[in-house]
Amino acid sequence: MVGDTRRGNKLLGFLEERFALSTLLHLAEKKKVPIHRHSVWYYMGGIAAIYLAVQVVTGILLMVYYVPEIQSAHASILKINSQIDFGWFIRSLHSWGANLMIAVVVLHLFSTYFMKAYRRPREFTWLSGLLLLVLCMAFGFTGYLLPWDDVSFFATKIGLDVAAKTPVLGGVIADLLRGGEAISQATISRFFVIHVAVLPICLLGLLGGHLLFVQMHGMSEPDAFKNLPAPKKTYEKFFPNFFFKDILVWILALNVLFVLVMLAPWGIGPEADPFGAAPIGIKPEWYFLSMFQFLKLVPPMIGPIEGELFGILLMGIAALAFAVLPLLDQGQSKSISKLATAYGVIIAIAAIALSVWGALS
Amino acid sequence: MEDNSATKIEEEDKSSQKPEASESHAEADSHWDLDILGEGQVGRGTLMRTAMGGIALLWGGMTLYPIYSYLKPKASDKDEQTKVTSLEVCKVDELPKGSGRNFRFGSTPALVIHTPDGEIHAFKAICTHLGCTVQYRNDKDAIWCACHGGQYDSHSGKNVAGPPPKPLAPLKAEVVNGKIVVSQA
Ligand code: HEM
Ligand code: FES
């Protein structure tokens, strides 16, 4: 490798001497990607990353015109949508991008779950991935309030009131986020800072760790592939083979985003009226819909416990099991492995069914 | 030199595992005479680790407490001027039978209803479920919450359907000189 660059032009030599490019290239070439029936899922993380890049760029651009102030927030979005050149485009990219990004992260999560990619030594890759999804949802929740239209107002109100029912710290956290008893200027300021400063730092840091783990451990191999006799296992090089396919997939993913933005530019509802009635048909974003629908189904009181609290606890336990089960399923026993798979299927079906039900009702 | 320090570490580990054995092993310079709790001598390593942990906790607390206080909403943030005891909402003619109107009562959203049978009732419009703002629905002759479909009786404010656990908080509504006046119940 070193020989290659020496033969290249002076610039390459200059860079090589300072950044040890050939070592990086060597690493990238050593990395190999298994080829099997489920290889497509290896692209999901990369797609999530490209959508994140879109969010960062469009988010920074939105910040130029968005005003996080209660009298001006809604008007500033209207201005972005109607007066600023390409404003509608940037904003729609950010809103659609947020949805696509979360969708892809969810797919990525379930695909690694069912391929059992979380097994030793990748436990922390799994846990950091879960946290990344939580951060993405936090991005969605905080960003949703910023346009200050009627749905965003009530979505935030309900979200924080549900959070406040969580035992121990729920009330304190909801108060800190709300900055008072009612959704107000204090809430907008806090959500804005969280959305554009706190979450980006946390997300990028955690993503760094996540990617580092992936590099350290290499791509996971599903059991069926691992148990093949050595000559039957086929791999491709990460660089250049997989990398160029990655770029192709990114172009496709960006095209999906552009098509959605062109066909359905993101709209905005009437300005929030803190004293007006909740708008008919109000619903949270789709990624909160299953939880919303679940809470709606729980009766107001279950014995002595308030229904909300009961629902929150139940969902908390389900989520915790989803995080922890992978740590127990280390491939040592067939039955635990099957249990983990079955649990994943149940969670996936429940989430889909509740979301569809919530969307239709 | 190096050998020496290695054995010391080993000894320290032993002593932290078995505190009662430490006395016989005690070396003048690997322990301080800190038999405060009467549990035998404390190894220097243990002491340092405890001290470091303690300092880290203190430092963390010292950092987090001001941040928490800074972010905590103040009770004084509540606007005293928005406290209202009584309010003219509108003329009776502006609110025909079988309709309702959402309005602002001080710092809370409120709702006044002119029922189809001609009565006037007012409530705080805060749903007792999760605090959405309720509205009057003519088609159901009921107070209705869009968030999870909770329903209340339009005369009494009693919760009659859906998730709400309690009736709406009532306000007093009367007609004075052809105007609807709402006041604290
Ligand atoms: C560094 C990264 C980011 C920055 C600087 C940023 C900045 C902003 C700004 C200024 C707004 C207000 C303008 C508006 O509402 O259109 C906004 C809205 C929003 N953001 Fe972000 N954002 C970032 C990343 C993300 C990510 C990763 C997600 C989700 C995965 C996300 C989801 C949203 C959503 C759902 C909205 C509301 C969109 C709307 O209705 O207009 N953001 N963001
Ligand atoms: S907040 Fe009114 S029914 Fe849930």
GROMACS .gro file of C-alpha atoms in nm, chain A residues 153-154 157-158 161-162 165 172 175-176 178-182 190 273-282 292 295-296 298-301 306 308, chain B residues 68 70-73 77-78 102-110 126 128-135 137 144 146-149 162-165:
model
   70
  153PHE     CA    1  -4.913   2.236   2.128
  154PHE     CA    2  -5.143   1.955   2.239
  157LYS     CA    3  -4.905   1.883   2.646
  158ILE     CA    4  -5.015   1.520   2.643
  161ASP     CA    5  -4.848   1.498   3.117
  162VAL     CA    6  -4.796   1.128   3.048
  165LYS     CA    7  -4.722   1.020   3.567
  172VAL     CA    8  -3.967   1.659   3.826
  175ASP     CA    9  -4.161   2.025   3.518
  176LEU     CA   10  -3.802   2.091   3.417
  178ARG     CA   11  -4.207   2.240   3.062
  179GLY     CA   12  -4.046   2.518   3.265
  180GLY     CA   13  -4.368   2.582   3.455
  181GLU     CA   14  -4.723   2.462   3.485
  182ALA     CA   15  -4.836   2.537   3.134
  190ARG     CA   16  -3.611   2.454   2.653
  273ASP     CA   17  -5.408   2.876   2.103
  274PRO     CA   18  -5.331   2.776   2.461
  275PHE     CA   19  -5.693   2.851   2.558
  276GLY     CA   20  -5.866   2.696   2.260
  277ALA     CA   21  -6.009   2.345   2.247
  278ALA     CA   22  -5.793   2.054   2.137
  279PRO     CA   23  -5.839   2.008   1.762
  280ILE     CA   24  -6.059   1.720   1.647
  281GLY     CA   25  -5.865   1.415   1.528
  282ILE     CA   26  -5.547   1.507   1.717
  292PHE     CA   27  -5.069   0.651   2.258
  295LEU     CA   28  -5.264   0.415   2.692
  296LYS     CA   29  -5.602   0.491   2.540
  298VAL     CA   30  -5.611   0.105   2.951
  299PRO     CA   31  -5.916   0.175   3.168
  300PRO     CA   32  -5.897   0.486   3.393
  301MET     CA   33  -5.851   0.281   3.709
  306GLU     CA   34  -5.439   0.487   3.800
  308GLU     CA   35  -5.199   0.574   3.301
  429TYR     CA   36  -3.094   2.192   3.863
  431TYR     CA   37  -3.120   2.718   3.735
  432LEU     CA   38  -3.356   2.504   3.528
  433LYS     CA   39  -3.626   2.459   3.792
  434PRO     CA   40  -3.933   2.669   3.719
  438ASP     CA   41  -4.320   3.279   3.739
  439LYS     CA   42  -4.695   3.244   3.777
  463ASN     CA   43  -6.393   2.828   2.476
  464PHE     CA   44  -6.244   3.129   2.648
  465ARG     CA   45  -5.958   3.229   2.871
  466PHE     CA   46  -6.031   3.251   3.242
  467GLY     CA   47  -5.720   3.399   3.399
  468SER     CA   48  -5.449   3.146   3.334
  469THR     CA   49  -5.682   2.853   3.266
  470PRO     CA   50  -5.881   2.759   2.959
  471ALA     CA   51  -6.254   2.760   3.028
  487ILE     CA   52  -5.915   2.112   3.143
  489THR     CA   53  -5.932   1.551   3.406
  490HIS     CA   54  -5.762   1.274   3.210
  491LEU     CA   55  -5.442   1.427   3.072
  492GLY     CA   56  -5.526   1.793   3.064
  493CYS     CA   57  -5.630   1.856   2.704
  494THR     CA   58  -5.874   2.139   2.646
  495VAL     CA   59  -6.232   2.011   2.607
  496GLN     CA   60  -6.506   2.149   2.382
  498ARG     CA   61  -7.018   1.899   2.087
  505TRP     CA   62  -6.596   1.617   2.453
  507ALA     CA   63  -6.044   1.535   2.127
  508CYS     CA   64  -5.736   1.377   2.277
  509HIS     CA   65  -5.873   1.039   2.384
  510GLY     CA   66  -6.246   1.084   2.332
  523GLY     CA   67  -6.394   0.747   2.799
  524PRO     CA   68  -6.085   0.769   3.016
  525PRO     CA   69  -6.149   1.078   3.235
  526PRO     CA   70  -6.152   0.975   3.604
   0.00000   0.00000   0.00000
